[in-house]
Amino acid sequence: MPIARPKPKDARVIAHVDMDCFYVQAEQRKNPELRGLPTAVVQYNSWKGGALIAVSYEARRFGVKRSMRGDEAKKVCPNIQLIQVPVARGKADLNLYRHAGFEVVSILATKGRCERASIDEVYLDLTDAAKSMLLETPPEVLEAIDEEALKSHILGVTDDITDREGNVREWLCRSDADHEDKLLACGAIIIAQLRTKVLEETKFTCSAGIAHNKMLAKLASAMHKPAQQTVVPSSSVKDLLASLPVKKMKQLGGKLGSSLQTDLEVKTIGDLLQFTEEQLQERYGINTGTWLWNIARGINGEEVEDRLLPKSHGCGKTFPGPQALKTTASVENWLNQLCEELSERIQSDLDQNKRLAHTLTVHAKAFKVNDLDFHKKFPSKSCPLRYGTAKIQEDAMKLFVSGLREFLGSQNIGWGVTSLSVTASKLLDIPHGTSIVRFLQDKNPSTSLACSNVSMEEIFPLHPADQNGKQNEVASEEIGDDNDTLVRDKALCRRGTWTRKPKDKAKCSILNYFQGSNSSSCLTKEALDGSFQDHAPLSSSGNQHHSRVNKIKQQGGPAEANNDTGTHPNQTGQKIDTWNFNIEDIDPSMIDELPLEIQREVQGWLQSPKRANTSKRVSSIESSNSSACMTKQALDGFFKDHAPLSSSGSQNYSGTNKIEQGGPAKANNSTGTHRNQTGQKFDMWTLNIEDIDPSIIDELPSEIQREVQGWLRRHKHANTSKRGSSIVHYFSSAKKS
Ligand code: TTP
C-alpha cells in the first residue's frame, strides 16, 4: 500500500543509482575476456539452456531478452556467452553479486544519506552536498565541468540533439536559474563524479536519475541506460507524467494500476489530473486517494532512509512442474539446505554488523492433487528465530508442517510444493553491553512456534516473470523502503508489503495480554501465539470471545482489531490501551507449555473460585509488565534444557557467581529493585554461572559465545585466585583445626 506523504517544505536533491546489467558486469569483472561480448547470466536450471536473468547490452542489440531461455537466445545471437549463476547447495549462490553491490554502495554513501534499495539499486539524498556546493563552488564559477556531467540528459532541455553538450553546460551553469534547478545542477555534477569513481574503483558502470524526489529519480534512472544519467527539472515533470503509462509507476503494476485502467480509464499518470483528491479518496480510500493525487503532480515526500544493510535475509528455491516436492521428507531435505544457507548469512550479519535476526518465516507455494480449490494459498508461517543451523532447520520444518496442515484442512489428499523459501527478518542491532540478555530474550527455545498468518502474496506478490512461469531461485535481501516494502534482491524480483490482516490481530490478543504494554516484555506475542494457537481455539467468528464475568483486564497490548479494547488514561494521565480476554479460552492442557511464572499465574486464575474477582490478577500481571530486556522466563527457557536448575526446581542463585542484568523476576528470591544512573527504578536478576552448560555455548552466535566465555573465564579465574589467596588458606586451615 503506497503511503501518501506531504511534499517537503524545502527542495531536496535525490538520486537513484541503478547498476547496468549487473550480474553480467560482475561476471565480466571476474572473467575480463567476456568484456564487450554478448553475454547473459542464466539460472541454475539447464532446461532449454536455463532462464536468462541478466543480459549484456551487446546481447540486447541482437534482440536477446531476459524473458528468453538460453536456447532461444542462441538462436538470435549464436555467439552469446551464457554464464551460469554460481551454485551452492544445489541452488543459486548470489554472494558474488551481493558483495559487488556492497562495493558500489560504500562509494556512493560517501556523499549523502544512502538507502540500499536492492542488490544493485541505491537512493541517495544529496541535498546537503548540493547545498554546500552551491554555496562554495556553484557550477557557474567552475572552470571546467566534469565530462560525465556534460553527457547528462536533462528532461525538457536536451531534446535538441544538435548541441546537447552545449545545452547541458548552459543549463548546469545558468546564474539566473531558480534555486531548485541550481540544486539539481549541483546534484548532477556530484552524481557524475560518483559514477566515475564507481567505474574507476569497481570497474562497474551504472546509470542514475536526479530529481527532487525518489519517485522521479527512479523513473529517470531507467530512461537512459547504460552508463548515463538523467535529470528531471520541475518544469519537465508534467510532460514526463503525461506520457507515462500507469503500469510503469512503482506500486501501480498490480491491482491498483489495473483498476485505474479499467474503472477510471486512466492510461497515463497524467490522466489522473482530471480527478479531484476527494474523488480519488472516495474510490480508493483517504491514503491511496491522496497518494494518487500526489503522484499525478509528481509529488512524493518519501524520505531516503539511512540504510546500507538489508532488512532481511531470505533463501528459496522453486520446483517447477515434475520437480514439485511431494513428500515431507523431500521438503525437509530442501528446507535443511535453505536453512543452512540462511543460518550462515545471519551469522555473518551478526559477526560483521552486530545485528540479530528475530523472526523466521517459511513461505511455500503448493497445490493439492486433483483439487478444484487451487486458489487456496499455502499460508506463510513465522516464529521467533533461534540461532544455530539445527534449530532453524527444526523450527522451519515445524512451520512448514503447520502451514501444510492448514493448507490441507480436513482433506486427506496428495499435495506438491513448487516453491519454498525461508526468511530471517526483524534484524536489530545488538544493544551495546546487553547482547546476551537481548539474545536470550528472543531466543527462548521454550517458546512454541507462532503463526503470523502473513500471506504469500502480502510478502511476495507475483512478479510478471513468475506469472509467465519464469523460474527463479530465491536468495533475497529485503531492503525495503520506509513503508516496509519488501524490495527484492533482483533474483527474487518481487515486491510486497508486510501487513497483518485484522483477523490476525484478533487472534493475537490473548498473547498481547501477556505481552503487556512493553514491546520488549517478558513474552513475545509470537511466543504466546505459538503456545495458544493450537490449544485455545478462538470463537467461531475468529475473534476472542469475551465474557463480562470471566474476563481479565490488562494494560497495554496492541490489540487494535479487538472489539473489546479501549483507550484509557492511566494514573499519570498517559493514554493506555486496555483489553480483555476470556479465561474459558484457555485450554488447561497447554498450560504446561508456558513459562513457569506464567503457569502459576494462569493456574491461579483457573483455580480461583471467584473468577469474577479479577482485580488481584490484574495487579500481579501488571507487576510483571516491566520494560526489562531480559526475563526470568526467557532464561528459564533457554537454560532449562541444557543447564538443569537446582533440585528444588527453583533457580539456584549464589552470591558470588552471579551475572546481573536488568529484568523482572518478582518471584525470584535473588532479585531486587535498584536505581540506575538516571535515577529510574529497575529490577535486577541474577543467574548462576554454574547453571550454564558449556556444551550449549557452541550453539550461540559467536558474539554471544565470546561474552559467555568471558564470564566463564573470569569466574574460573576468580575461583582459582580465591583458592590461592591467603585469606582462603586462613579460613580453610582454621576450619580444619
Ligand atoms: P535489473 O536491475 O532489473 O536489471 P539489470 O541490472 O540486469 O539490467 P539493467 O541494466 O536493465 O538494469 O536486475 C539486477 C540484477 O538482478 C540482474 O543483473 C540479475 C538479477 N535479476 C534476476 O536474477 N532475476 C530477475 O528476474 C531480474 C529482473 C533480475
Short mmCIF file of N, CA, C and O in Angstrom, two decimals, residues 359-416:
data_model
loop_
_atom_site.label_atom_id
_atom_site.label_comp_id
_atom_site.label_asym_id
_atom_site.label_seq_id
_atom_site.Cartn_x
_atom_site.Cartn_y
_atom_site.Cartn_z
N THR A 359 12.98 -12.97 13.59
CA THR A 359 11.82 -13.73 13.10
C THR A 359 12.20 -14.65 11.96
O THR A 359 12.91 -14.24 11.04
N LEU A 360 11.72 -15.86 12.06
CA LEU A 360 11.94 -16.84 10.99
C LEU A 360 10.59 -17.06 10.30
O LEU A 360 9.58 -17.24 10.96
N THR A 361 10.60 -17.00 8.99
CA THR A 361 9.34 -17.23 8.25
C THR A 361 9.57 -18.25 7.16
O THR A 361 10.61 -18.24 6.50
N VAL A 362 8.61 -19.12 7.01
CA VAL A 362 8.66 -20.09 5.91
C VAL A 362 7.53 -19.77 4.94
O VAL A 362 6.38 -19.61 5.34
N HIS A 363 7.88 -19.61 3.69
CA HIS A 363 6.89 -19.40 2.64
C HIS A 363 6.93 -20.59 1.71
O HIS A 363 8.00 -21.15 1.45
N ALA A 364 5.77 -20.94 1.19
CA ALA A 364 5.76 -22.01 0.19
C ALA A 364 4.64 -21.75 -0.79
O ALA A 364 3.69 -21.02 -0.51
N LYS A 365 4.79 -22.34 -1.96
CA LYS A 365 3.68 -22.38 -2.91
C LYS A 365 3.38 -23.85 -3.10
O LYS A 365 4.32 -24.65 -3.27
N ALA A 366 2.10 -24.17 -3.06
CA ALA A 366 1.77 -25.60 -3.13
C ALA A 366 0.47 -25.80 -3.88
O ALA A 366 -0.30 -24.86 -4.08
N PHE A 367 0.24 -27.02 -4.28
CA PHE A 367 -1.04 -27.38 -4.90
C PHE A 367 -1.53 -28.69 -4.28
O PHE A 367 -0.76 -29.42 -3.66
N LYS A 368 -2.83 -28.89 -4.45
CA LYS A 368 -3.39 -30.16 -3.98
C LYS A 368 -3.70 -31.00 -5.20
O LYS A 368 -4.20 -30.47 -6.20
N VAL A 369 -3.41 -32.27 -5.11
CA VAL A 369 -3.63 -33.15 -6.25
C VAL A 369 -5.14 -33.33 -6.47
O VAL A 369 -5.89 -33.56 -5.52
N ASN A 370 -5.56 -33.17 -7.72
CA ASN A 370 -6.97 -33.34 -8.10
C ASN A 370 -7.92 -32.50 -7.26
O ASN A 370 -8.97 -32.98 -6.86
N ASP A 371 -7.53 -31.31 -6.98
CA ASP A 371 -8.42 -30.49 -6.15
C ASP A 371 -8.80 -29.24 -6.92
O ASP A 371 -7.97 -28.59 -7.56
N LEU A 372 -10.08 -28.92 -6.84
CA LEU A 372 -10.54 -27.76 -7.60
C LEU A 372 -10.23 -26.45 -6.87
O LEU A 372 -10.19 -25.39 -7.46
N ASP A 373 -9.99 -26.58 -5.58
CA ASP A 373 -9.75 -25.38 -4.78
C ASP A 373 -8.29 -24.92 -4.93
O ASP A 373 -7.54 -24.83 -3.97
N PHE A 374 -7.89 -24.67 -6.18
CA PHE A 374 -6.48 -24.33 -6.36
C PHE A 374 -6.17 -22.88 -6.03
O PHE A 374 -5.07 -22.42 -6.18
N HIS A 375 -7.19 -22.16 -5.59
CA HIS A 375 -6.92 -20.77 -5.20
C HIS A 375 -6.40 -20.69 -3.77
O HIS A 375 -5.86 -19.69 -3.36
N LYS A 376 -6.58 -21.78 -3.03
CA LYS A 376 -6.15 -21.72 -1.63
C LYS A 376 -4.63 -21.61 -1.56
O LYS A 376 -3.90 -22.40 -2.14
N LYS A 377 -4.19 -20.60 -0.85
CA LYS A 377 -2.76 -20.34 -0.75
C LYS A 377 -2.16 -21.10 0.41
O LYS A 377 -2.81 -21.28 1.44
N PHE A 378 -0.93 -21.45 0.26
CA PHE A 378 -0.21 -22.07 1.37
C PHE A 378 0.14 -20.94 2.34
O PHE A 378 0.79 -19.97 1.95
N PRO A 379 -0.28 -21.02 3.59
CA PRO A 379 -0.04 -19.87 4.48
C PRO A 379 1.43 -19.75 4.88
O PRO A 379 2.08 -20.76 5.16
N SER A 380 1.92 -18.55 4.91
CA SER A 380 3.27 -18.32 5.42
C SER A 380 3.22 -18.42 6.93
O SER A 380 2.26 -17.99 7.55
N LYS A 381 4.26 -18.95 7.51
CA LYS A 381 4.28 -19.15 8.96
C LYS A 381 5.56 -18.57 9.55
O LYS A 381 6.63 -18.69 8.95
N SER A 382 5.43 -17.96 10.71
CA SER A 382 6.59 -17.35 11.35
C SER A 382 6.73 -17.76 12.79
O SER A 382 5.74 -18.13 13.43
N CYS A 383 7.92 -17.66 13.30
CA CYS A 383 8.15 -17.90 14.72
C CYS A 383 9.40 -17.12 15.13
O CYS A 383 10.16 -16.68 14.27
N PRO A 384 9.62 -16.97 16.43
CA PRO A 384 10.86 -16.32 16.86
C PRO A 384 12.05 -17.13 16.36
O PRO A 384 12.02 -18.36 16.40
N LEU A 385 13.06 -16.45 15.91
CA LEU A 385 14.20 -17.17 15.33
C LEU A 385 15.21 -17.54 16.41
O LEU A 385 15.58 -16.72 17.23
N ARG A 386 15.60 -18.81 16.39
CA ARG A 386 16.64 -19.29 17.31
C ARG A 386 17.90 -19.52 16.51
O ARG A 386 17.86 -20.13 15.45
N TYR A 387 19.03 -19.05 17.01
CA TYR A 387 20.27 -19.23 16.27
C TYR A 387 20.77 -20.66 16.34
O TYR A 387 20.50 -21.38 17.29
N GLY A 388 21.52 -21.04 15.34
CA GLY A 388 22.04 -22.40 15.24
C GLY A 388 21.32 -23.10 14.11
O GLY A 388 20.09 -23.12 14.07
N THR A 389 22.10 -23.66 13.18
CA THR A 389 21.50 -24.26 11.99
C THR A 389 20.45 -25.31 12.36
O THR A 389 19.35 -25.32 11.80
N ALA A 390 20.79 -26.20 13.30
CA ALA A 390 19.87 -27.29 13.62
C ALA A 390 18.54 -26.75 14.14
O ALA A 390 17.47 -27.25 13.80
N LYS A 391 18.62 -25.68 14.92
CA LYS A 391 17.38 -25.13 15.49
C LYS A 391 16.55 -24.48 14.39
O LYS A 391 15.33 -24.60 14.36
N ILE A 392 17.22 -23.77 13.52
CA ILE A 392 16.49 -23.12 12.43
C ILE A 392 15.83 -24.19 11.57
O ILE A 392 14.65 -24.07 11.18
N GLN A 393 16.57 -25.24 11.31
CA GLN A 393 16.00 -26.31 10.47
C GLN A 393 14.78 -26.95 11.15
O GLN A 393 13.74 -27.16 10.54
N GLU A 394 14.94 -27.17 12.44
CA GLU A 394 13.84 -27.81 13.19
C GLU A 394 12.60 -26.91 13.18
O GLU A 394 11.48 -27.36 12.88
N ASP A 395 12.81 -25.64 13.46
CA ASP A 395 11.68 -24.72 13.51
C ASP A 395 11.05 -24.54 12.13
O ASP A 395 9.83 -24.46 11.99
N ALA A 396 11.90 -24.47 11.10
CA ALA A 396 11.37 -24.26 9.75
C ALA A 396 10.48 -25.45 9.37
O ALA A 396 9.41 -25.28 8.78
N MET A 397 10.91 -26.62 9.74
CA MET A 397 10.11 -27.80 9.39
C MET A 397 8.78 -27.77 10.14
O MET A 397 7.73 -28.09 9.57
N LYS A 398 8.84 -27.38 11.40
CA LYS A 398 7.59 -27.30 12.17
C LYS A 398 6.65 -26.27 11.53
O LYS A 398 5.45 -26.47 11.45
N LEU A 399 7.23 -25.16 11.11
CA LEU A 399 6.40 -24.14 10.48
C LEU A 399 5.78 -24.68 9.19
O LEU A 399 4.60 -24.46 8.91
N PHE A 400 6.59 -25.40 8.44
CA PHE A 400 6.06 -25.94 7.19
C PHE A 400 4.90 -26.90 7.48
O PHE A 400 3.84 -26.82 6.87
N VAL A 401 5.12 -27.79 8.44
CA VAL A 401 4.08 -28.79 8.75
C VAL A 401 2.81 -28.09 9.22
O VAL A 401 1.70 -28.45 8.81
N SER A 402 3.00 -27.05 10.01
CA SER A 402 1.81 -26.32 10.47
C SER A 402 1.10 -25.64 9.30
O SER A 402 -0.13 -25.63 9.21
N GLY A 403 1.89 -25.11 8.37
CA GLY A 403 1.29 -24.50 7.17
C GLY A 403 0.58 -25.54 6.33
O GLY A 403 -0.52 -25.31 5.82
N LEU A 404 1.20 -26.70 6.22
CA LEU A 404 0.62 -27.76 5.38
C LEU A 404 -0.71 -28.23 5.97
O LEU A 404 -1.70 -28.43 5.27
N ARG A 405 -0.71 -28.35 7.30
CA ARG A 405 -1.94 -28.78 7.98
C ARG A 405 -3.07 -27.80 7.65
O ARG A 405 -4.18 -28.17 7.31
N GLU A 406 -2.74 -26.53 7.75
CA GLU A 406 -3.75 -25.51 7.48
C GLU A 406 -4.15 -25.51 6.00
O GLU A 406 -5.32 -25.35 5.66
N PHE A 407 -3.19 -25.71 5.16
CA PHE A 407 -3.44 -25.71 3.71
C PHE A 407 -4.37 -26.86 3.32
O PHE A 407 -5.32 -26.69 2.55
N LEU A 408 -4.12 -28.02 3.90
CA LEU A 408 -4.93 -29.19 3.51
C LEU A 408 -6.27 -29.23 4.24
O LEU A 408 -7.22 -29.82 3.75
N GLY A 409 -6.33 -28.60 5.40
CA GLY A 409 -7.56 -28.66 6.18
C GLY A 409 -7.88 -30.09 6.50
O GLY A 409 -7.00 -30.87 6.87
N SER A 410 -9.14 -30.46 6.31
CA SER A 410 -9.52 -31.83 6.65
C SER A 410 -9.30 -32.79 5.48
O SER A 410 -9.58 -33.98 5.59
N GLN A 411 -8.83 -32.26 4.36
CA GLN A 411 -8.68 -33.12 3.18
C GLN A 411 -7.47 -34.04 3.32
O GLN A 411 -6.39 -33.58 3.68
N ASN A 412 -7.68 -35.28 3.02
CA ASN A 412 -6.57 -36.23 3.07
C ASN A 412 -6.18 -36.56 1.63
O ASN A 412 -6.55 -37.59 1.09
N ILE A 413 -5.50 -35.62 1.00
CA ILE A 413 -5.17 -35.82 -0.42
C ILE A 413 -3.69 -35.50 -0.67
O ILE A 413 -3.02 -34.94 0.18
N GLY A 414 -3.24 -35.87 -1.85
CA GLY A 414 -1.84 -35.61 -2.21
C GLY A 414 -1.60 -34.12 -2.43
O GLY A 414 -2.53 -33.35 -2.67
N TRP A 415 -0.37 -33.73 -2.32
CA TRP A 415 -0.01 -32.32 -2.49
C TRP A 415 1.37 -32.23 -3.13
O TRP A 415 2.10 -33.22 -3.19
N GLY A 416 1.69 -31.05 -3.59
CA GLY A 416 3.02 -30.82 -4.15
C GLY A 416 3.46 -29.39 -3.84
O GLY A 416 2.65 -28.47 -3.84
#
